[in-house]
Coordinates of C-alpha atoms in Angstrom, one line a residue:
M1 CA 31.6 -32.0 -79.6
G2 CA 29.8 -28.9 -81.7
T3 CA 26.7 -31.3 -82.2
D4 CA 26.8 -32.2 -78.5
S5 CA 26.9 -28.5 -77.3
E6 CA 23.6 -27.6 -79.8
D7 CA 21.9 -30.6 -78.4
E8 CA 22.6 -29.3 -75.0
R9 CA 21.2 -25.9 -75.8
S10 CA 18.3 -27.4 -77.7
E11 CA 17.5 -29.4 -74.7
S12 CA 18.1 -26.5 -72.2
S13 CA 15.6 -24.4 -74.2
K14 CA 13.2 -27.0 -73.8
K15 CA 13.6 -27.1 -70.2
R16 CA 13.2 -23.4 -69.8
A17 CA 10.0 -23.5 -71.7
G18 CA 8.5 -26.1 -69.4
A19 CA 9.8 -24.0 -66.7
E20 CA 8.1 -21.0 -67.8
R21 CA 4.9 -22.8 -68.0
H22 CA 5.3 -24.3 -64.6
E23 CA 6.4 -20.9 -63.1
S24 CA 3.5 -19.3 -64.7
R25 CA 1.0 -21.8 -62.9
E26 CA 3.1 -21.5 -59.7
D27 CA 2.5 -17.5 -60.0
E28 CA -1.1 -17.8 -60.3
R29 CA -0.8 -19.8 -56.8
R30 CA 1.2 -17.1 -55.3
F31 CA 3.6 -19.4 -53.6
P32 CA 6.5 -17.7 -52.1
H33 CA 9.6 -17.8 -54.0
V34 CA 12.8 -17.1 -52.3
P35 CA 16.0 -16.1 -53.9
E36 CA 19.4 -17.3 -52.8
S37 CA 21.4 -15.1 -50.4
S38 CA 23.2 -12.3 -51.3
D39 CA 26.9 -11.3 -49.9
D40 CA 25.9 -8.5 -47.8
D41 CA 27.1 -9.6 -44.5
D42 CA 24.9 -6.7 -42.7
A43 CA 21.8 -8.4 -43.9
V44 CA 19.4 -9.9 -41.6
M45 CA 19.5 -13.7 -42.8
V46 CA 16.0 -15.9 -43.1
P47 CA 15.6 -19.3 -44.2
E48 CA 14.0 -20.1 -47.5
A49 CA 10.6 -21.3 -47.4
S50 CA 12.0 -24.8 -49.1
G51 CA 14.6 -25.0 -46.5
G52 CA 17.6 -24.3 -48.8
A53 CA 20.2 -21.6 -48.5
S54 CA 19.4 -18.2 -46.5
R55 CA 18.4 -14.9 -48.1
S56 CA 19.0 -11.4 -47.4
R57 CA 16.4 -8.8 -46.3
E58 CA 17.1 -7.0 -49.6
N59 CA 16.0 -10.0 -51.7
T60 CA 13.4 -10.7 -49.3
D61 CA 11.6 -7.4 -50.5
H62 CA 12.0 -8.9 -54.0
A63 CA 10.2 -11.8 -53.3
R64 CA 7.3 -9.9 -51.6
E65 CA 6.7 -8.2 -55.1
G66 CA 6.1 -11.6 -56.4
A67 CA 8.9 -11.2 -59.5
I68 CA 9.2 -14.7 -60.8
R69 CA 12.5 -15.1 -62.8
T70 CA 12.0 -16.6 -66.3
D71 CA 15.8 -16.8 -67.2
G72 CA 16.3 -20.3 -65.7
G73 CA 18.7 -18.6 -63.4
S74 CA 18.5 -18.2 -59.6
G75 CA 20.1 -15.2 -57.3
S76 CA 22.9 -13.5 -59.0
G77 CA 24.0 -16.5 -61.2
D78 CA 24.0 -15.8 -64.8
A79 CA 22.7 -18.7 -67.1
S80 CA 24.7 -17.6 -70.0
S81 CA 28.1 -17.9 -68.1
G82 CA 27.9 -21.6 -68.4
D83 CA 27.7 -22.1 -64.4
S84 CA 25.3 -24.8 -63.3
C85 CA 24.6 -26.8 -60.2
S86 CA 23.4 -30.0 -58.8
P87 CA 21.7 -30.9 -55.4
N88 CA 25.2 -32.1 -54.4
T89 CA 27.8 -30.0 -56.7
C90 CA 28.3 -26.4 -56.9
T91 CA 30.1 -24.6 -59.7
C92 CA 28.8 -21.0 -58.9
G93 CA 30.6 -20.6 -55.5
E94 CA 27.2 -21.4 -53.5
K95 CA 26.9 -24.0 -50.8
T96 CA 26.0 -27.7 -51.7
G97 CA 22.8 -29.0 -50.5
A98 CA 24.8 -31.2 -48.1
D99 CA 26.3 -28.2 -46.7
A100 CA 23.0 -26.6 -46.3
E101 CA 21.5 -29.6 -44.6
S102 CA 24.3 -29.4 -41.9
E103 CA 23.4 -26.1 -40.8
T104 CA 20.4 -25.2 -38.6
P105 CA 17.9 -22.8 -40.4
Q106 CA 17.5 -19.3 -38.8
V107 CA 14.4 -17.9 -37.8
A108 CA 12.6 -15.7 -40.0
T109 CA 12.6 -12.0 -38.4
D110 CA 10.8 -10.0 -41.0
G111 CA 7.6 -12.3 -41.5
A112 CA 8.3 -13.3 -45.3
G113 CA 9.1 -16.8 -45.9
V114 CA 7.3 -18.2 -43.2
A115 CA 9.4 -21.1 -41.7
N116 CA 6.5 -23.7 -41.3
V117 CA 5.6 -23.3 -44.9
D118 CA 6.7 -25.8 -47.5
E119 CA 7.7 -25.4 -51.2
M120 CA 3.9 -26.5 -52.0
G121 CA 2.5 -23.9 -49.6
E122 CA 1.6 -26.3 -46.9
L123 CA 1.6 -25.3 -43.3
G124 CA 3.6 -27.7 -40.7
D125 CA 4.1 -27.6 -37.0
L126 CA 6.6 -25.1 -35.5
E127 CA 9.4 -26.2 -33.5
F128 CA 10.2 -24.0 -30.7
T129 CA 13.5 -24.0 -28.9
E130 CA 13.0 -24.8 -25.1
P131 CA 14.2 -21.8 -23.1
A132 CA 17.3 -22.0 -20.9
E133 CA 16.8 -22.4 -17.2
N134 CA 18.3 -20.1 -14.4
V135 CA 19.6 -18.0 -16.9
S136 CA 19.0 -14.5 -17.2
Q137 CA 19.2 -12.0 -20.6
D138 CA 22.5 -10.3 -20.4
V139 CA 21.8 -6.8 -21.0
D140 CA 24.9 -5.2 -19.1
N141 CA 27.1 -3.3 -21.7
G142 CA 29.0 -1.5 -19.2
S143 CA 27.1 1.8 -19.2
P144 CA 24.1 2.5 -17.5
D145 CA 23.3 5.4 -19.8
A146 CA 22.9 3.1 -23.0
R147 CA 19.6 1.4 -24.0
V148 CA 19.9 -2.0 -25.0
G149 CA 18.4 -3.8 -28.0
I150 CA 16.8 -0.9 -30.0
P151 CA 16.4 -1.5 -33.4
D152 CA 18.3 0.6 -36.0
G153 CA 16.6 4.0 -36.8
V154 CA 14.3 3.9 -33.9
D155 CA 14.2 7.0 -31.5
L156 CA 12.4 6.0 -28.3
E157 CA 12.5 9.5 -27.1
T158 CA 12.8 8.5 -23.5
P159 CA 15.4 10.1 -21.0
E160 CA 18.6 8.4 -20.1
Y161 CA 19.4 6.9 -16.7
S162 CA 22.2 9.6 -16.5
I163 CA 19.9 11.8 -14.6
R164 CA 19.6 9.3 -11.7
S165 CA 23.4 9.1 -11.5
Q166 CA 23.6 12.9 -11.2
M167 CA 21.0 13.0 -8.5
N168 CA 22.8 10.4 -6.4
D169 CA 25.5 13.0 -6.2
I170 CA 23.4 15.7 -5.0
E171 CA 22.9 16.3 -1.1
T172 CA 19.1 16.1 0.0
P173 CA 18.2 19.5 1.7
D174 CA 17.5 19.1 5.5
E175 CA 14.1 20.7 5.2
K176 CA 12.8 18.1 2.6
T177 CA 11.4 15.1 4.7
W178 CA 10.7 11.9 3.2
F179 CA 8.6 8.9 4.3
M180 CA 12.2 7.3 4.8
E181 CA 13.0 9.7 7.6
L182 CA 9.6 8.8 9.3
D183 CA 10.5 5.1 8.9
E184 CA 14.0 5.6 10.2
A185 CA 12.9 7.7 13.4
V186 CA 9.6 6.0 14.2
I187 CA 8.8 2.7 12.6
D188 CA 12.2 1.1 12.6
E189 CA 12.5 2.4 16.2
G190 CA 9.5 0.5 17.4
R191 CA 7.8 4.0 18.1
C192 CA 4.8 3.7 16.0
I193 CA 1.7 3.9 17.7
Q194 CA -0.2 2.3 14.8
C195 CA -2.8 5.5 14.2
G196 CA -2.5 5.5 10.7
T197 CA -2.2 9.4 10.6
C198 CA 0.6 9.2 8.0
V199 CA -1.6 7.1 5.9
A200 CA -4.5 9.7 5.8
A201 CA -2.0 12.8 5.3
C202 CA -0.1 11.4 2.5
P203 CA -1.5 13.4 -0.5
S204 CA -0.1 11.2 -3.2
D205 CA -1.6 7.8 -1.5
S206 CA 2.0 6.3 -1.4
I207 CA 1.5 4.9 2.1
G208 CA -0.3 1.7 2.9
I209 CA -0.8 -0.6 5.9
G210 CA 1.6 -3.7 5.8
D211 CA 0.8 -7.2 7.0
D212 CA 2.3 -6.2 10.3
G213 CA -0.3 -3.4 10.9
E214 CA 2.4 -0.7 10.4
P215 CA 2.5 2.0 7.8
E216 CA 4.7 1.0 4.5
L217 CA 5.6 2.9 1.4
V218 CA 3.3 1.3 -1.5
K219 CA 4.8 3.6 -4.4
M220 CA 7.2 6.4 -4.9
C221 CA 7.4 9.3 -2.1
T222 CA 7.5 12.8 -3.2
G223 CA 9.2 14.2 -0.2
C224 CA 6.2 16.6 0.7
S225 CA 6.8 16.0 4.5
M226 CA 3.3 15.6 5.4
C227 CA 3.6 12.0 6.8
W228 CA 6.4 13.4 9.1
D229 CA 4.4 16.7 10.2
F230 CA 1.2 15.0 11.2
C231 CA 2.7 11.7 13.1
P232 CA 2.0 12.0 16.8
R233 CA 5.3 10.6 17.6
G234 CA 7.2 12.4 14.6
G235 CA 6.5 16.0 13.6
L236 CA 3.4 16.6 15.5
R237 CA 3.9 18.5 18.8
Y238 CA 0.9 16.8 20.4
E239 CA 0.9 19.1 23.3
R240 CA 0.4 22.1 21.0
Q241 CA -2.6 20.5 19.6
W242 CA -3.9 20.2 23.0
K243 CA -3.5 23.9 23.6
I244 CA -5.1 24.5 19.9
T245 CA -8.0 22.5 20.7
G246 CA -9.0 23.1 24.4
G247 CA -6.9 26.0 25.8
D248 CA -4.3 26.1 28.6
D249 CA -6.2 23.8 31.0
N250 CA -5.3 21.0 28.6
V251 CA -1.9 21.4 29.4
K252 CA -1.9 22.0 33.3
G253 CA -4.6 19.7 34.4
A254 CA -6.9 17.1 33.2
G255 CA -8.3 19.3 30.6
D256 CA -11.1 21.8 30.5
P257 CA -14.4 20.0 30.3
I258 CA -17.7 21.3 30.1
T259 CA -19.3 18.5 32.3
E260 CA -18.4 15.1 33.6
F261 CA -20.7 12.2 34.5
S262 CA -20.7 8.5 35.7
A263 CA -23.4 6.9 33.4
K264 CA -24.8 3.9 31.8
V265 CA -27.1 2.6 29.2
E266 CA -30.0 0.6 30.6
D267 CA -30.5 -2.2 27.9
D268 CA -30.2 -6.0 27.4
W269 CA -27.1 -5.6 25.0
T270 CA -25.0 -3.9 27.6
D271 CA -23.9 -7.4 28.6
N272 CA -21.3 -7.3 25.8
A273 CA -20.4 -3.8 26.0
Q274 CA -17.4 -2.4 27.9
D275 CA -18.7 -0.8 31.2
G276 CA -21.8 1.1 30.8
G277 CA -22.1 0.9 27.1
V278 CA -22.1 4.5 26.8
V279 CA -20.0 4.8 23.4
T280 CA -22.4 2.5 21.9
G281 CA -25.3 4.3 23.4
V282 CA -24.2 8.0 21.9
L283 CA -23.5 6.7 18.5
A284 CA -26.7 4.8 18.3
T285 CA -28.6 8.0 19.0
L286 CA -26.6 10.0 16.7
L287 CA -27.6 7.4 13.9
E288 CA -31.3 7.4 15.0
E289 CA -31.4 11.1 15.0
G290 CA -29.7 11.2 11.5
E291 CA -26.9 13.3 12.9
I292 CA -24.5 10.8 11.4
D293 CA -24.4 8.2 8.6
G294 CA -22.2 6.0 10.2
A295 CA -19.3 5.5 12.7
L296 CA -15.6 4.3 12.5
V297 CA -15.2 1.8 15.2
A298 CA -13.2 -1.4 16.0
T299 CA -14.6 -4.8 15.2
E300 CA -12.6 -8.0 15.7
S301 CA -11.2 -9.8 12.6
E302 CA -13.1 -12.9 11.0
E303 CA -9.5 -14.5 10.6
E304 CA -7.9 -13.8 14.1
E305 CA -9.7 -13.8 17.3
W306 CA -9.4 -10.7 19.2
K307 CA -7.5 -8.9 16.4
A308 CA -9.0 -5.3 16.0
E309 CA -10.0 -4.1 12.7
S310 CA -11.6 -0.7 11.4
Y311 CA -15.3 -1.2 10.7
L312 CA -18.1 1.5 9.5
A313 CA -21.2 0.6 11.4
T314 CA -24.2 2.0 10.0
T315 CA -26.8 0.6 11.8
T316 CA -27.6 0.2 15.4
E317 CA -27.2 -3.6 15.0
D318 CA -23.7 -2.8 13.7
L319 CA -22.7 -1.1 16.9
I320 CA -24.4 -3.4 19.3
E321 CA -22.4 -6.4 17.7
N322 CA -19.1 -4.5 17.7
A323 CA -19.7 -3.1 21.4
G324 CA -16.8 -3.7 23.9
T325 CA -12.8 -2.9 23.8
V326 CA -10.4 -4.6 21.6
Y327 CA -6.6 -3.9 23.0
N328 CA -4.8 -3.1 19.7
Q329 CA -4.9 -0.2 17.2
T330 CA -6.4 -0.4 13.9
M331 CA -4.7 2.0 12.0
A332 CA -8.0 3.8 12.1
L333 CA -7.1 6.9 10.3
G334 CA -5.8 4.9 7.4
N335 CA -9.2 3.5 6.8
L336 CA -10.9 6.8 6.2
D337 CA -10.8 6.0 2.4
L338 CA -14.7 6.0 1.9
D339 CA -14.5 4.0 -1.3
Q340 CA -13.8 0.9 0.9
W341 CA -17.1 1.6 2.7
E342 CA -19.2 2.5 -0.4
H343 CA -21.2 -0.7 -0.1
K344 CA -22.5 0.5 3.2
L345 CA -23.3 3.9 1.8
P346 CA -25.4 3.5 -1.2
D347 CA -26.7 6.6 -2.8
K348 CA -24.9 9.0 -0.4
S349 CA -23.1 11.6 -1.6
W350 CA -19.4 12.2 -0.2
D351 CA -19.7 16.0 0.6
E352 CA -22.9 15.3 2.5
L353 CA -21.6 12.4 4.5
S354 CA -21.2 13.0 8.3
I355 CA -19.3 10.4 10.4
A356 CA -18.3 9.7 14.0
I357 CA -14.9 8.3 14.9
V358 CA -14.1 6.4 17.9
G359 CA -10.2 6.2 18.7
T360 CA -7.3 6.5 21.2
P361 CA -6.2 9.9 21.9
C362 CA -3.4 9.9 19.7
E363 CA -5.8 9.1 16.9
I364 CA -8.1 11.9 17.8
E365 CA -5.1 14.5 18.1
G366 CA -4.2 13.2 14.4
I367 CA -7.7 13.7 12.9
R368 CA -8.1 17.3 14.6
A369 CA -4.8 18.2 13.2
L370 CA -5.6 17.0 9.7
Q371 CA -8.8 19.0 9.8
D372 CA -7.1 22.2 10.6
F373 CA -5.4 22.5 7.1
E374 CA -7.4 22.7 3.9
W375 CA -5.4 20.2 1.9
D376 CA -6.2 17.3 -0.6
Y377 CA -5.7 14.1 1.2
Q378 CA -6.4 12.0 -1.8
A379 CA -8.1 8.9 -1.0
Q380 CA -8.8 9.9 2.6
N381 CA -9.8 13.6 2.0
E382 CA -13.9 13.0 1.9
G383 CA -13.4 10.9 5.1
I384 CA -11.3 13.5 7.0
R385 CA -13.9 16.2 6.0
A386 CA -16.7 14.1 7.0
V387 CA -15.7 13.5 10.4
D388 CA -18.1 15.6 12.6
Y389 CA -18.3 14.0 16.1
T390 CA -14.9 12.4 17.7
I391 CA -15.0 10.1 21.0
A392 CA -11.7 9.3 22.7
L393 CA -11.1 6.2 24.8
M394 CA -9.1 6.9 28.0
C395 CA -6.1 5.1 27.4
T396 CA -2.6 4.7 29.1
K397 CA -1.2 2.2 26.5
N398 CA -2.0 0.1 23.7
F399 CA -0.3 -3.3 22.4
N400 CA 0.9 -5.1 19.6
Y401 CA -1.6 -7.9 19.0
H402 CA 0.7 -10.8 18.3
S403 CA 2.7 -9.8 21.2
L404 CA -0.2 -9.5 23.8
M405 CA -2.4 -12.6 22.6
G406 CA 0.3 -14.6 21.1
E407 CA 3.3 -14.4 23.5
Q408 CA 1.9 -13.2 26.6
L409 CA -1.4 -14.8 27.0
E410 CA -1.3 -17.9 25.0
E411 CA 2.4 -18.9 25.1
Q412 CA 3.3 -17.7 28.6
R413 CA -0.2 -18.3 30.4
G414 CA -1.7 -21.1 28.2
I415 CA -5.0 -18.7 27.5
S416 CA -6.0 -19.2 23.9
P417 CA -7.9 -16.3 22.3
S418 CA -10.8 -18.3 21.8
E419 CA -11.3 -18.8 25.3
I420 CA -11.4 -15.1 26.2
G421 CA -14.9 -13.3 26.5
K422 CA -13.6 -9.9 27.8
M423 CA -10.6 -7.9 28.6
D424 CA -10.0 -4.8 30.6
V425 CA -7.2 -2.6 31.7
L426 CA -8.5 -0.9 35.2
N427 CA -6.7 0.2 38.4
G428 CA -3.3 -0.7 36.9
K429 CA -4.5 -4.3 36.3
M430 CA -4.8 -6.3 33.1
M431 CA -8.1 -8.3 33.4
V432 CA -9.1 -11.2 31.4
Y433 CA -12.4 -13.0 31.6
D434 CA -13.8 -16.1 30.1
H435 CA -17.3 -16.4 28.1
D436 CA -18.9 -17.0 31.4
G437 CA -17.6 -13.9 33.0
E438 CA -15.1 -15.6 35.2
M439 CA -11.8 -13.8 35.7
I440 CA -8.9 -16.2 34.2
V441 CA -6.0 -13.0 34.4
E442 CA -5.5 -10.4 36.7
E443 CA -2.1 -9.1 36.9
D444 CA -0.1 -5.8 37.1
I445 CA -0.5 -4.1 33.8
E446 CA 3.5 -3.8 34.1
N447 CA 3.9 -7.6 33.5
F448 CA 2.7 -7.0 30.0
H449 CA 5.1 -4.0 29.2
D450 CA 7.1 -6.3 26.4
A451 CA 3.8 -6.5 24.7
A452 CA 2.9 -2.8 24.7
L453 CA 3.7 -0.3 22.0
K454 CA 6.9 1.4 22.8
G455 CA 5.6 4.7 21.6
C456 CA 2.8 4.7 24.1
D457 CA 5.3 5.7 26.7
E458 CA 5.8 8.8 25.3
C459 CA 2.0 10.0 25.3
A460 CA 0.9 12.2 28.0
D461 CA -2.7 12.3 26.9
F462 CA -4.6 9.8 28.8
T463 CA -7.9 11.4 28.7
G464 CA -8.1 12.5 24.9
F465 CA -7.7 16.3 25.3
C466 CA -8.7 16.9 21.4
S467 CA -11.9 14.9 21.6
D468 CA -15.6 16.0 21.6
I469 CA -16.3 13.3 24.3
T470 CA -13.9 11.1 26.5
V471 CA -15.2 7.8 27.7
G472 CA -13.6 5.2 30.0
S473 CA -13.9 3.3 33.1
V474 CA -11.5 5.3 35.5
G475 CA -13.6 7.3 38.0
S476 CA -16.6 5.2 38.0
S477 CA -18.0 2.2 40.0
D478 CA -18.5 -1.2 37.8
E479 CA -21.0 -1.3 35.0
Y480 CA -20.6 2.7 34.7
S481 CA -18.5 4.7 32.4
S482 CA -16.8 7.9 33.4
V483 CA -17.9 10.8 30.5
I484 CA -16.1 13.8 29.8
I485 CA -17.7 16.4 27.5
R486 CA -15.3 18.8 26.0
T487 CA -17.0 20.6 23.1
E488 CA -20.2 22.0 22.0
Q489 CA -20.3 19.1 19.6
G490 CA -20.0 16.7 22.3
M491 CA -22.7 18.5 24.1
K492 CA -24.9 18.2 21.4
A493 CA -24.5 14.5 21.6
W494 CA -24.9 14.2 25.2
E495 CA -28.2 16.0 25.0
L496 CA -29.4 13.9 22.5
T497 CA -28.6 10.7 24.4
E498 CA -29.2 11.7 27.8
P499 CA -32.8 10.4 27.8
N500 CA -31.4 7.0 27.4
L501 CA -29.0 6.9 30.1
D502 CA -28.9 6.4 33.8
Y503 CA -26.2 9.0 35.1
H504 CA -25.2 10.9 38.0
D505 CA -22.1 13.3 38.9
L506 CA -18.5 11.7 38.2
E507 CA -17.9 9.5 41.0
D508 CA -14.2 10.3 41.6
K509 CA -12.7 13.0 39.8
S510 CA -9.4 12.5 41.8
A511 CA -9.0 9.1 40.3
V512 CA -9.0 10.5 36.7
G513 CA -6.7 13.4 37.5
K514 CA -4.3 10.9 39.4
L515 CA -3.8 9.0 36.5
Q516 CA -3.5 11.6 34.1
G517 CA -0.8 13.0 36.3
W518 CA 0.8 9.2 36.2
D519 CA 0.5 9.4 32.4
K520 CA 2.2 12.8 32.1
K521 CA 5.1 11.9 34.5
K522 CA 5.8 8.5 32.4
A523 CA 5.8 10.7 29.3
F524 CA 8.1 13.2 30.3
E525 CA 10.6 10.6 31.3
S526 CA 10.3 8.8 28.0
L527 CA 10.3 11.9 25.8
E528 CA 13.8 12.7 24.4
R529 CA 12.6 16.0 22.9
P530 CA 11.3 19.0 25.0
F531 CA 7.8 19.1 26.2
D532 CA 6.6 22.6 25.2
P533 CA 3.0 23.5 24.3
D534 CA 3.8 26.9 23.1
A535 CA 6.4 25.9 20.5
P536 CA 5.6 25.6 16.8
R537 CA 3.1 22.8 16.0
F538 CA 5.4 20.8 13.8
I539 CA 8.9 19.7 14.7
E540 CA 11.5 19.9 12.2
Y541 CA 13.2 16.6 11.4
T542 CA 16.6 17.7 12.1
D543 CA 15.6 18.9 15.7
H544 CA 14.2 15.7 16.2
A545 CA 17.2 13.8 14.8
E546 CA 19.2 15.9 17.2
N547 CA 17.2 14.9 20.1
Y548 CA 16.8 11.2 19.3
G549 CA 20.1 10.6 17.6
T550 CA 18.5 9.4 14.3
A551 CA 20.2 9.7 10.8
L552 CA 19.7 12.8 8.7
N553 CA 18.8 11.8 5.0
P554 CA 19.0 7.9 5.8
H555 CA 18.4 7.3 2.2
D556 CA 21.7 9.0 1.2
Q557 CA 23.1 6.5 3.7
G558 CA 22.1 3.5 2.0
H559 CA 18.8 3.0 4.2

C-alpha cells in the first residue's frame, strides 16, 4: 500500500510539472481562466468560458488579474487534502459534470468570461432568448416614490414622484388659467372660431393645430393664462378691443370710417377674384411699392379641394393665383411662425420684415390685441410684430370645412368640391357656381346653419372694426367691392392703390348698416355674458364660467 501511495505521488508530481508547462504556454496566449464559484449567495453569477460551473464576481476579479494557479488545485480546493474529482464524480462537494450540463448557464453581466468564447479562445455564435410577446415589464413595487432597477451604490440624484402626489392634493387658484380651461369652455363646447390667436399668444409654444383644424396642446401647459386672455370667444372682450382701436362709434354704429367706396380693379385676372378684386389689388400695390415683403392670405389645399390653408404670398403672381374667397378658417394667427416661410423670404432679417394679413374680423381683433402688449410670443413673435397692414373681410359667419363641403354640399346636394368654381355669401344667400360660371346652388344661408362655426353666432363684428381696411360685397353692385378705410395706415394703402382702381361712392351704405345691425342682434341673443365695451378688456375665467356654466379647474375633476 505504501509503495502504491508513493507511486501515485510521483505520478502526480509528473502531472503537475506537465500542467505547469502547459499553463505557462496558456498564460502567454492569455486565454480567460475562470475559477469555480464561491459560496457567496449574494455574488452575481456568470458562466465559465469552458461551460463549467458558475463563478462569482469576486473570483472573476481574480481571473482578470491573470493569476494562473500552479498548485494543481481549482477554486478553494486544497490538493494536499487528498480530495480529487473526475468529470462525473466529486469528493470536494462541488457539482458533477452531469449536474452542470443539466443547468442552463447564466448570462455574463460584467463583461468577463464572454459566453461565446470556448476554452481555446475561439468565438462562437451568440444565442438570444426570444422576447415574450404581449408581456410588459413588471415595475410595480407598490410605491410610486421608489425607483426600479437601480444598481447598488448608484445615486441618480433625481426627484421622487412624491411631489406629484402632493400637488394632486393642492387646489389650483382660480386666477391661474390653463389651456385646459380654454379647451373646456371654448373648444369642447364647439365655440372655437379657428382664428389661431391662442397659438400665437402662447409664450411656451405649447399649443399647436390639430388635424381637425382646432387648437390642441402639444407640450406641457405652464398656466400663464395668455391663451385664455386673448381668445375672442374666451377671455378677450372683443367689444372693448373695438373701442380701443376705433372709438365709441365702433360700438354704436357701423364704425367710424375715414372714407368708403365701391371699387374694382380693371385687369384680366379679376375673373377669378372675389367681386372687384380689391384685396388682391391693394396687396399687389403694397408689394410693388416695397411697403410689404409678403401677405398672409388663404390658399386652397393641394390635398383637399376648397379647403383653406394659410399662405405667405411674396409676389404678384402668388396673389393672383390665390385670389378669391374660401369659406373656412385657416387658423391664420397660428401660422405667423415665420420660420415656416423662411424659404420665401431669403436674406431678410426678421426685425426688418413687414407683412400684411387678410382675415376675418375675429382674426384681426386677435392680432390687434396681441400687438398692444410687449410680450415674447416665442415662435410667433416676429410674425406678430411684422404685421403692418390688416385687411378684414366682411363676415357674418364661417364654416367647418368637412361639414360644409362634405355633408351639406356633397352628401345632401350631390355637388362634389371638384365641380365648384366659385362660392359667395350675399344677401343672405349661399351661392355656388361651377367652373363655367353657372349657378348650381342658391339657398338661404340658414339652410347651412349646421355647418357654421357655433362661435360665429356670438360675434357682433360684421365689418371688422379693428382693421385698417374692410372689404366685402354688401353695399355694392356685382363686380364691385365695398371698401371701408378705417385708419391712417389704411388710407396710405388706398392712396397707393387708387390709380389702379375704378371706384365711386359706396352705393348702399344702409345695406352695410342693416347687416351690421342684424349681426349685432344675433350676437346679443347668443352671448351668455354681458356685452360691455367699457368693462376691462380681459374676462376672468371664473366670471365666464359663472355665465356659461363651465367647470372651474376642470383638470382637478379628471378632465
